[in-house]
Short mmCIF file of C-alpha atoms and ligand atoms in Angstrom, two decimals:
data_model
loop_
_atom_site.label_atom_id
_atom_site.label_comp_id
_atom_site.label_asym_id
_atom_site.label_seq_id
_atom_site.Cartn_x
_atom_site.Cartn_y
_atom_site.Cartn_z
CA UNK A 12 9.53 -39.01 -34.18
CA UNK A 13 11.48 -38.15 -31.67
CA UNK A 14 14.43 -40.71 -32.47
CA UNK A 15 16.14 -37.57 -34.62
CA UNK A 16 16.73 -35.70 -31.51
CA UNK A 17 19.99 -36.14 -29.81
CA UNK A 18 18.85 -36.91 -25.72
CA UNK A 19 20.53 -34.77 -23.10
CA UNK A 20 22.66 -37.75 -21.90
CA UNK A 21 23.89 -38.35 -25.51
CA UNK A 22 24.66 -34.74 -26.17
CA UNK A 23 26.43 -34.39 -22.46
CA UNK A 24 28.94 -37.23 -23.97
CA UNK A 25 29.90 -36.00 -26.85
CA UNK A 26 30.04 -32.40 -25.97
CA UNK A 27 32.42 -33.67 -22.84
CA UNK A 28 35.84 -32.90 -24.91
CA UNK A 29 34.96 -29.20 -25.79
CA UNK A 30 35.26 -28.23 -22.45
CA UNK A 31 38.43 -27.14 -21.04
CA UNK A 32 38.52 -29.08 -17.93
CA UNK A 33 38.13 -32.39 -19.49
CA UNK A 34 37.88 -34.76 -16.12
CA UNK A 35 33.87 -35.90 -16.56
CA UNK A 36 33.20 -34.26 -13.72
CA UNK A 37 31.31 -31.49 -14.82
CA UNK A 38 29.05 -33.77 -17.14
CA UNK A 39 28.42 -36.07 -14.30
CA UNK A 40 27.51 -32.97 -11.84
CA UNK A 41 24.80 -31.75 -15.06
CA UNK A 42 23.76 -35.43 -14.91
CA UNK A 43 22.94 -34.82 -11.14
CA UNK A 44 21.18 -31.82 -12.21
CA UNK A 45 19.05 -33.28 -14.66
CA UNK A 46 18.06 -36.24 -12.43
CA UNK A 47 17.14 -33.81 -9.95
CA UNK A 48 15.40 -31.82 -12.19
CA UNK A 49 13.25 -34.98 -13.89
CA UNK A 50 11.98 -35.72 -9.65
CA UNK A 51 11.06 -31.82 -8.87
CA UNK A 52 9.36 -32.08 -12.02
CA UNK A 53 7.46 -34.72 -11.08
CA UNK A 54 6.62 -33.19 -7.54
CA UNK A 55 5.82 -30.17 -9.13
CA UNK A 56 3.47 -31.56 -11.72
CA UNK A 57 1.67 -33.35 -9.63
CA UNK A 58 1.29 -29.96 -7.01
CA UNK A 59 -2.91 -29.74 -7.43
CA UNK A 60 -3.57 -33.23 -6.96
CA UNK A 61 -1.88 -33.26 -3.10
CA UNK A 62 -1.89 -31.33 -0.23
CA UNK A 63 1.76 -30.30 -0.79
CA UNK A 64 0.66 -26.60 -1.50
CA UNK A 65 0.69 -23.56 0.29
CA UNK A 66 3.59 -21.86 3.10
CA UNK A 67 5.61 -24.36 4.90
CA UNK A 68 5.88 -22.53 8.01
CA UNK A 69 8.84 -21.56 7.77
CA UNK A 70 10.92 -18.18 6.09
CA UNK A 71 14.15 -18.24 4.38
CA UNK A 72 17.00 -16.02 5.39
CA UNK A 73 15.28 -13.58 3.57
CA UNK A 74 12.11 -12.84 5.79
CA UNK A 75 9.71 -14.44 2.57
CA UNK A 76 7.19 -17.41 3.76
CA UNK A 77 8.67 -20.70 2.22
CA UNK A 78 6.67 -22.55 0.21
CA UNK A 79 6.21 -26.07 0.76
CA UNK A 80 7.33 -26.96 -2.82
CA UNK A 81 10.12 -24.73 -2.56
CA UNK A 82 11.42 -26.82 0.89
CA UNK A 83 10.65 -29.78 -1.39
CA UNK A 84 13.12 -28.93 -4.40
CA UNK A 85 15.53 -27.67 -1.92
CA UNK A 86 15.78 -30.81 -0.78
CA UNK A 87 15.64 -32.98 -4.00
CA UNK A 88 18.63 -30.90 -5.16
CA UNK A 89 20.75 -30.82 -2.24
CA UNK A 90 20.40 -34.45 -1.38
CA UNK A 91 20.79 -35.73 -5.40
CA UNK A 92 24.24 -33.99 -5.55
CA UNK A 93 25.21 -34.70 -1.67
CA UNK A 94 24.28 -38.21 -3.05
CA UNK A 95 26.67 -38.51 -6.06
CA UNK A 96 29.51 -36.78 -4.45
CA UNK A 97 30.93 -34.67 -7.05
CA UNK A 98 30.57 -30.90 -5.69
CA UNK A 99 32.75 -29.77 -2.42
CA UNK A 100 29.85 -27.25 -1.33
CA UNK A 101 26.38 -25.87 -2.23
CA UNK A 102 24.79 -22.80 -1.58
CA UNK A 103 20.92 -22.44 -2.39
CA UNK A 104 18.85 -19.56 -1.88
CA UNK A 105 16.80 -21.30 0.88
CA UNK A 106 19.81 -21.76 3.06
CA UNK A 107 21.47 -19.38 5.40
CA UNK A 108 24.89 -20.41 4.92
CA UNK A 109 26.71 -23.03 2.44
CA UNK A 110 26.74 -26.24 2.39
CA UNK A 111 30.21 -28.24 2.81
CA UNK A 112 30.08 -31.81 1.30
CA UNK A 113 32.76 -33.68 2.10
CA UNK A 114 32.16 -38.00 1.09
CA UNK A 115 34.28 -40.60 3.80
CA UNK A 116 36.55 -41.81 1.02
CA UNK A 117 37.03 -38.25 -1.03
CA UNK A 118 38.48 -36.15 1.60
CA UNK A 119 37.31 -32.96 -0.02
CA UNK A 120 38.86 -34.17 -3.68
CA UNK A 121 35.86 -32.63 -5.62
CA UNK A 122 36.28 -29.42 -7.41
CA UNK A 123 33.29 -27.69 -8.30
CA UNK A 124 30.39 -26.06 -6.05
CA UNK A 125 26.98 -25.37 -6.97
CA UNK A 126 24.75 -22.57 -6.32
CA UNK A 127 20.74 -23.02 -6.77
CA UNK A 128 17.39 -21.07 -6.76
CA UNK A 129 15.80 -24.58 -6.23
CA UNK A 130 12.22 -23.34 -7.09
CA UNK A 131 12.29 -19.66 -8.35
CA UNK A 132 9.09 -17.67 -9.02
CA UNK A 133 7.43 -19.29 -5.84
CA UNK A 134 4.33 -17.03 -5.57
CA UNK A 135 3.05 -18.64 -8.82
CA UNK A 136 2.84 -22.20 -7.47
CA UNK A 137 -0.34 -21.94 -6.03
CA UNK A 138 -1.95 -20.69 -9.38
CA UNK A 139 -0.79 -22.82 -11.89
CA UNK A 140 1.69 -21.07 -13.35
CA UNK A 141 5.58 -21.82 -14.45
CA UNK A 142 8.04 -21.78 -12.04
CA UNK A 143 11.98 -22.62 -12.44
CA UNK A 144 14.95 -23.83 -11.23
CA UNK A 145 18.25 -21.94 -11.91
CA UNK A 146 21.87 -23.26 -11.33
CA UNK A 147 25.09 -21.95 -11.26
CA UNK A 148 28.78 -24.12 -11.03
CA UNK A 149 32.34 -22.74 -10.43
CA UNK A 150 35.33 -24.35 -9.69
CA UNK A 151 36.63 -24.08 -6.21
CA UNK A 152 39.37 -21.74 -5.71
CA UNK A 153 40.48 -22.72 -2.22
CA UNK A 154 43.44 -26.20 -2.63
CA UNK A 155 41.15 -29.69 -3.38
CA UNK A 156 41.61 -31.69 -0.34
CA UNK A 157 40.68 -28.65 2.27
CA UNK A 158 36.81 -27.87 2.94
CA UNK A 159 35.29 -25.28 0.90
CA UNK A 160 35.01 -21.71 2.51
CA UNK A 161 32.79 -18.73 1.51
CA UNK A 162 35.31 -17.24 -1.03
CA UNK A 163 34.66 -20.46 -3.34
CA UNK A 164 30.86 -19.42 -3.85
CA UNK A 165 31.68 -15.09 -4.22
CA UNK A 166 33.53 -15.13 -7.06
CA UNK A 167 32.37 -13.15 -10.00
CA UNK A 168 30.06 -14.38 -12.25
CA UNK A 169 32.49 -14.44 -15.31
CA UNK A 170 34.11 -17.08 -13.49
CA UNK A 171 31.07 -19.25 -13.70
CA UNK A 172 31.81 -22.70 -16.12
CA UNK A 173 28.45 -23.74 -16.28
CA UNK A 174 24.89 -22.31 -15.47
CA UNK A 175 21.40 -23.00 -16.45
CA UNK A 176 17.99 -23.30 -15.51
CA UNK A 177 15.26 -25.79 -15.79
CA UNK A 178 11.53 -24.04 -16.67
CA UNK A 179 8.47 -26.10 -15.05
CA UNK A 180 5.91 -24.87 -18.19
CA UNK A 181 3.56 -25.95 -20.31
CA UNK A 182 6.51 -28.55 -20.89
CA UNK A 183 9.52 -28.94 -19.02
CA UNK A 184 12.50 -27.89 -20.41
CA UNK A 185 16.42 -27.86 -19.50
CA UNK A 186 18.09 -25.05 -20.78
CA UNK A 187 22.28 -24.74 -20.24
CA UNK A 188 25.64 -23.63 -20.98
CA UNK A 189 29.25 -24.88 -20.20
CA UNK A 190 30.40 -21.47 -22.30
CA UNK A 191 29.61 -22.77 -25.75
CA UNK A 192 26.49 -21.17 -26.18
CA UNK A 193 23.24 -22.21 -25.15
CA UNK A 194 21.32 -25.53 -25.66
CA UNK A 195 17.90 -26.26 -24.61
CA UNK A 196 16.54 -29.71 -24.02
CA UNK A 197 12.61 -30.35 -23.41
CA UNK A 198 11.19 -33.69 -21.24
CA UNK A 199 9.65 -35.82 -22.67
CA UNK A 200 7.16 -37.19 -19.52
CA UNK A 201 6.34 -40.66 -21.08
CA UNK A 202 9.78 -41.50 -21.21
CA UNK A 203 11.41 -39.35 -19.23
CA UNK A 204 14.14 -38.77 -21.47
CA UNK A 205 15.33 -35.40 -22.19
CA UNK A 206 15.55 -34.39 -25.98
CA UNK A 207 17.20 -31.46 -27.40
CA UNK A 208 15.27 -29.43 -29.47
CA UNK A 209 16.39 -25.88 -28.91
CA UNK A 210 20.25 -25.80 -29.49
CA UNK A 211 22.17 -22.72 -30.33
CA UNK A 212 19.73 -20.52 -28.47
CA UNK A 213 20.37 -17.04 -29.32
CA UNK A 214 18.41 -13.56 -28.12
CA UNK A 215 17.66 -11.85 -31.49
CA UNK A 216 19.52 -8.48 -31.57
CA UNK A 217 16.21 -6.31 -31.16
CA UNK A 218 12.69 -7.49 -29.53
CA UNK A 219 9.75 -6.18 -28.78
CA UNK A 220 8.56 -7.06 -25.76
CA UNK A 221 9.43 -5.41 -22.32
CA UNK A 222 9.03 -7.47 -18.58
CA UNK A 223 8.88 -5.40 -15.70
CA UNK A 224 6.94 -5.25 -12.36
CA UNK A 225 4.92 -1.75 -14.09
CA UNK A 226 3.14 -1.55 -10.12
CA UNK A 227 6.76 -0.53 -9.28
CA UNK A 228 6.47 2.07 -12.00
CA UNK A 229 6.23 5.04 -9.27
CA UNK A 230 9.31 4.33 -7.16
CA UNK A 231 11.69 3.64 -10.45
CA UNK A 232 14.65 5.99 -10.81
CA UNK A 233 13.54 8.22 -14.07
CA UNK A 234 16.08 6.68 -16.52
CA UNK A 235 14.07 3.63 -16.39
CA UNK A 236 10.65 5.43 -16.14
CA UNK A 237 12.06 7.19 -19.25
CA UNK A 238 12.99 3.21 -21.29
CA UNK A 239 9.41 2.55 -19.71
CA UNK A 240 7.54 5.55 -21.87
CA UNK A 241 9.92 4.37 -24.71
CA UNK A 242 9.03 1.15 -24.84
CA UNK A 243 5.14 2.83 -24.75
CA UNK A 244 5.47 5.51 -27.62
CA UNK A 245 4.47 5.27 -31.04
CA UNK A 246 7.34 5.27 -33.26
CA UNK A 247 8.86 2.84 -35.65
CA UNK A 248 8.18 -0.36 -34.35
CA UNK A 249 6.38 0.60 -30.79
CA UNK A 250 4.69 0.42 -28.62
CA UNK A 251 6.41 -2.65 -27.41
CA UNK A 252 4.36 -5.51 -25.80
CA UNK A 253 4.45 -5.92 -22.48
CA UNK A 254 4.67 -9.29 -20.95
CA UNK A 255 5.47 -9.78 -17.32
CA UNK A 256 4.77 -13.75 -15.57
CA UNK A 257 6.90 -12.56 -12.19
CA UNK A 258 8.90 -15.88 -12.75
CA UNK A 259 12.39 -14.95 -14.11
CA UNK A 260 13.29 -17.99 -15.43
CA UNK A 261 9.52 -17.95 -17.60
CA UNK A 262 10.28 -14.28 -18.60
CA UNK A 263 13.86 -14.77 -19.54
CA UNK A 264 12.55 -18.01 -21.59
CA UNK A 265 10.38 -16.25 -23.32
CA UNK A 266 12.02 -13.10 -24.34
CA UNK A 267 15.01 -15.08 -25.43
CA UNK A 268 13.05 -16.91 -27.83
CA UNK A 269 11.35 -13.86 -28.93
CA UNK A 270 13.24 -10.89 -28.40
CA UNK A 271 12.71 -8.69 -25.59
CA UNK A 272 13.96 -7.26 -22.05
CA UNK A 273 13.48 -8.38 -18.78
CA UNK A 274 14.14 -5.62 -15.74
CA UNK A 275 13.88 -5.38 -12.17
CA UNK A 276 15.03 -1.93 -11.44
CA UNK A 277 16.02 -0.84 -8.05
CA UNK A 278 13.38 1.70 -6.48
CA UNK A 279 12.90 3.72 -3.95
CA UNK A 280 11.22 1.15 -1.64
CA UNK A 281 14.26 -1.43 -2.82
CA UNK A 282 17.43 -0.15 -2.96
CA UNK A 283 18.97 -2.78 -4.50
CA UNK A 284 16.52 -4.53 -6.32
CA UNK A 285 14.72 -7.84 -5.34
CA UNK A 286 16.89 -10.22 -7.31
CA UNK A 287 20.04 -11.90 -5.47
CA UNK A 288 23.14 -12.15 -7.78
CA UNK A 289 24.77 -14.98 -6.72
CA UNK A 290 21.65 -17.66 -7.15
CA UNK A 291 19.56 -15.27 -10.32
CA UNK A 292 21.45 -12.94 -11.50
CA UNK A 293 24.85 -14.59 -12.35
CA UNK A 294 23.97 -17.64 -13.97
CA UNK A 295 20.62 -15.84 -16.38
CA UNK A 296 23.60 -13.35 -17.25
CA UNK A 297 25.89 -15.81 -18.18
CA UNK A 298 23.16 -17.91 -20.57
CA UNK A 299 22.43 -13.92 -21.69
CA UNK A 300 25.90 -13.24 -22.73
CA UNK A 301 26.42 -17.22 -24.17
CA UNK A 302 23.19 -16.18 -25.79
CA UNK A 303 24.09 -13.41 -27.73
CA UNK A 304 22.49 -10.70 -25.09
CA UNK A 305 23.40 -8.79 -22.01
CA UNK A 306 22.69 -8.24 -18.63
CA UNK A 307 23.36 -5.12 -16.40
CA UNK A 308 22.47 -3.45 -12.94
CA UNK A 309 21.96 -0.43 -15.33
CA UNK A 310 25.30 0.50 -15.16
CA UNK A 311 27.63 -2.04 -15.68
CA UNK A 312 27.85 -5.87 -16.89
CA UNK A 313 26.42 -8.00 -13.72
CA UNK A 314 29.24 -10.99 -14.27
CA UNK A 315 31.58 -8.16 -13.37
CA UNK A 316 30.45 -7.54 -9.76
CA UNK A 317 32.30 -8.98 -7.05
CA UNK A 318 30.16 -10.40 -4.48
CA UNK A 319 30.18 -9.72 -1.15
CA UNK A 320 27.86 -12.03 0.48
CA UNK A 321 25.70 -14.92 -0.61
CA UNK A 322 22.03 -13.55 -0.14
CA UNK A 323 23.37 -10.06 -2.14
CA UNK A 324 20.41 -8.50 -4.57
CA UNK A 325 21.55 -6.26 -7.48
CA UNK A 326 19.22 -4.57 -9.85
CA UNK A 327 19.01 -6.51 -13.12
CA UNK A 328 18.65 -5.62 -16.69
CA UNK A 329 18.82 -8.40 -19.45
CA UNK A 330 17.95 -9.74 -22.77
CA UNK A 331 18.33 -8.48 -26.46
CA UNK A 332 21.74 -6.52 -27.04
CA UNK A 333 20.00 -3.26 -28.61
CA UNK A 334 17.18 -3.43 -25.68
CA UNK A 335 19.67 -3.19 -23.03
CA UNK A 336 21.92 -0.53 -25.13
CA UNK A 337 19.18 1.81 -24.95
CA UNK A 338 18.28 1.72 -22.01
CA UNK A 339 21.37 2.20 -20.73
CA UNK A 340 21.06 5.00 -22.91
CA UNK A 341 18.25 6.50 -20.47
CA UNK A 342 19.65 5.61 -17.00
CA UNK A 343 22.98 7.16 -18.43
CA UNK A 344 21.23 10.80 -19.61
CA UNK A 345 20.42 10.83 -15.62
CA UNK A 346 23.26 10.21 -14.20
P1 LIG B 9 11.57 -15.66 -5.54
O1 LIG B 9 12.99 -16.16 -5.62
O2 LIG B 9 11.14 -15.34 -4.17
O3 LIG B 9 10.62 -16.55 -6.27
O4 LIG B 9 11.58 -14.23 -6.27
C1 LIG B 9 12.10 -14.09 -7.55
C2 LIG B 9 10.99 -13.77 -8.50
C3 LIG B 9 11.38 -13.77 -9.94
O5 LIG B 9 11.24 -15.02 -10.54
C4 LIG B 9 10.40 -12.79 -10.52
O6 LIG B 9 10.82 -12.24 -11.71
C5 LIG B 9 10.27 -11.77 -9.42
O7 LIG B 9 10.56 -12.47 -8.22
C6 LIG B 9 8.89 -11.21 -9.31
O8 LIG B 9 8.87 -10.30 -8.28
P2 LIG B 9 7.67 -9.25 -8.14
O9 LIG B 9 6.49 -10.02 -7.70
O10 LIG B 9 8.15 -8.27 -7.13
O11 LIG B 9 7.48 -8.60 -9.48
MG1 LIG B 10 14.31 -16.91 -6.60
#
């Protein structure tokens, strides 16, 4: 049955010529990723059965309790593509600084760096529920041959050339761009062999579902209280459903498939959000936009903003085109 479906390393090959930058290197780097992906998803799978769960010990740079699965993936990540040798530098969101990889023999010759959320959506480990990675490639800016330095990993997010995610559900699945729209690729465990069996994924225009922290609801600026009671009223096709898992990667899954928004406003209690652009924002706007959506800090398009550090949060708005329009429409009437 599955013989009709193309697998990931098939589809990798042939779709190796459409991209711009032609040297193999990028397809080998998403072949590190999906190796990587195939052993967290094995770790992760297998998370009830051994005492790998619960807090490590240890917080990340941004005061949050580690978890030990998260210090797990972290590691299977890092060490798969320090392994290969074909990035000059990774930053992940469980690391203070970047990472500069340089092999003996390359002497800093590779061009692209990578920046991961090895295991998003970490409070919903313990309980069962999907969790994600999400990755994000440029290509250096600073001369091959030198060691990479923090202006290769702030550049703007419409400079990415590849970003995806990998969701940890009720299947796995491997979901990515190189900026020919989206293509989605699901494990198959027995074999594990990835097949593709959602290409050309595309938000539909309008949706009908709305993901949002609503325990926030309080300490939201009113433009997005006001999309909130929108969302709520009856009229035409509302009341929206409302479906929140508090794992982006799940969320943005889901309402791509279906339709729908996914927010996390800033508030009065966060002023910039909770999300950091660099690791979640950038790379789900970039599969937005290759998907046909969009994705905003409420104001403006989030692969516009120019970074300024690596551990930045930005509010972030995303999903169906029409969703986002309007409420942009309601931040903008309070302006
Ligand atoms: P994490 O990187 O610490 O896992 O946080 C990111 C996650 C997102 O996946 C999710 O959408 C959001 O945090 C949920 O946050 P909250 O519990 O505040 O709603
Ligand atoms: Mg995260």
């Amino acid at each position: 049955m599955l013989k009709k479906h193309k697998t990931l390393g098939e589809f990798i090959i042939e779709n190796q010529s459409a991209f711009q930058y032609t040297s193999g290197e990028l397809s080998k780097l998403i072949n590190a990723i999906r190796l990587a992906a195939k052993v967290v998803n094995h770790e992760v799978n297998k998370a009830g059965l051994v005492d790998i769960l619960g807090a490590a010990g240890d917080t990340n740079i941004q005061g949050e309790n580690q978890q030990k699965l998260d210090v797990m993936a972290n590691e299977k990540f890092i060490q798969t593509l320090k392994n290969r040798e074909i990035v000059c530098g990774i930053a992940s969101e469980e690391e203070d600084d970047f990472i500069t990889i340089n092999s003996s023999d390359d002497n800093h010759q590779n061009k692209y760096v990578v920046l991961i959320d090895p295991l998003d959506g970490s409070s919903n480990i313990d309980v069962n529920v999907s969790v994600g990675t999400i990755f994000s490639i440029y290509r250096r800016i600073t001369p091959v041959g030198t060691p990479v330095e923090l202006k290769d990993f702030l550049q703007k997010g419409r400079e990415q050339v590849a970003a995806g995610y990998i969701v940890y559900g009720t299947s796995t699945m491997l979901v990515y761009s190189t900026g020919a729209g989206v293509n989605g690729f699901t494990l198959n465990p027995a074999l594990g062999t990835f097949y593709l069996s959602h290409p050309d994924m595309e938000f539909p225009e309008s949706g009908k579902i709305y993901s949002v922290n609503e325990g926030n609801y309080v300490h939201f600026l009113q433009g997005v209280k006001d999309y909130i009671k929108y969302c709520q009223e009856e009229e035409g096709d509302r009341p929206y459903t409302s479906r929140y898992i508090g794992s982006l990667v799940s969320d943005f899954h889901r309402n791509m498939i279906k339709g729908g928004i996914y927010m996390y406003p800033k508030s009065n209690i966060a002023e910039n959000g909770k999300l950091r652009l660099l690791y979640e924002c950038n790379p789900m706007a970039y599969l937005a936009e290759q998907a046909n959506g969009l994705a905003s800090d409420g104001f403006g398009r989030i692969l516009d903003i120019e970074p300024t550090e690596l551990h930045q949060r930005v509010p972030f708005f995303c999903g169906s085109k029409n969703m986002v329009k309007k409420l942009h429409e309601c931040i903008a009437k309070h302006a």
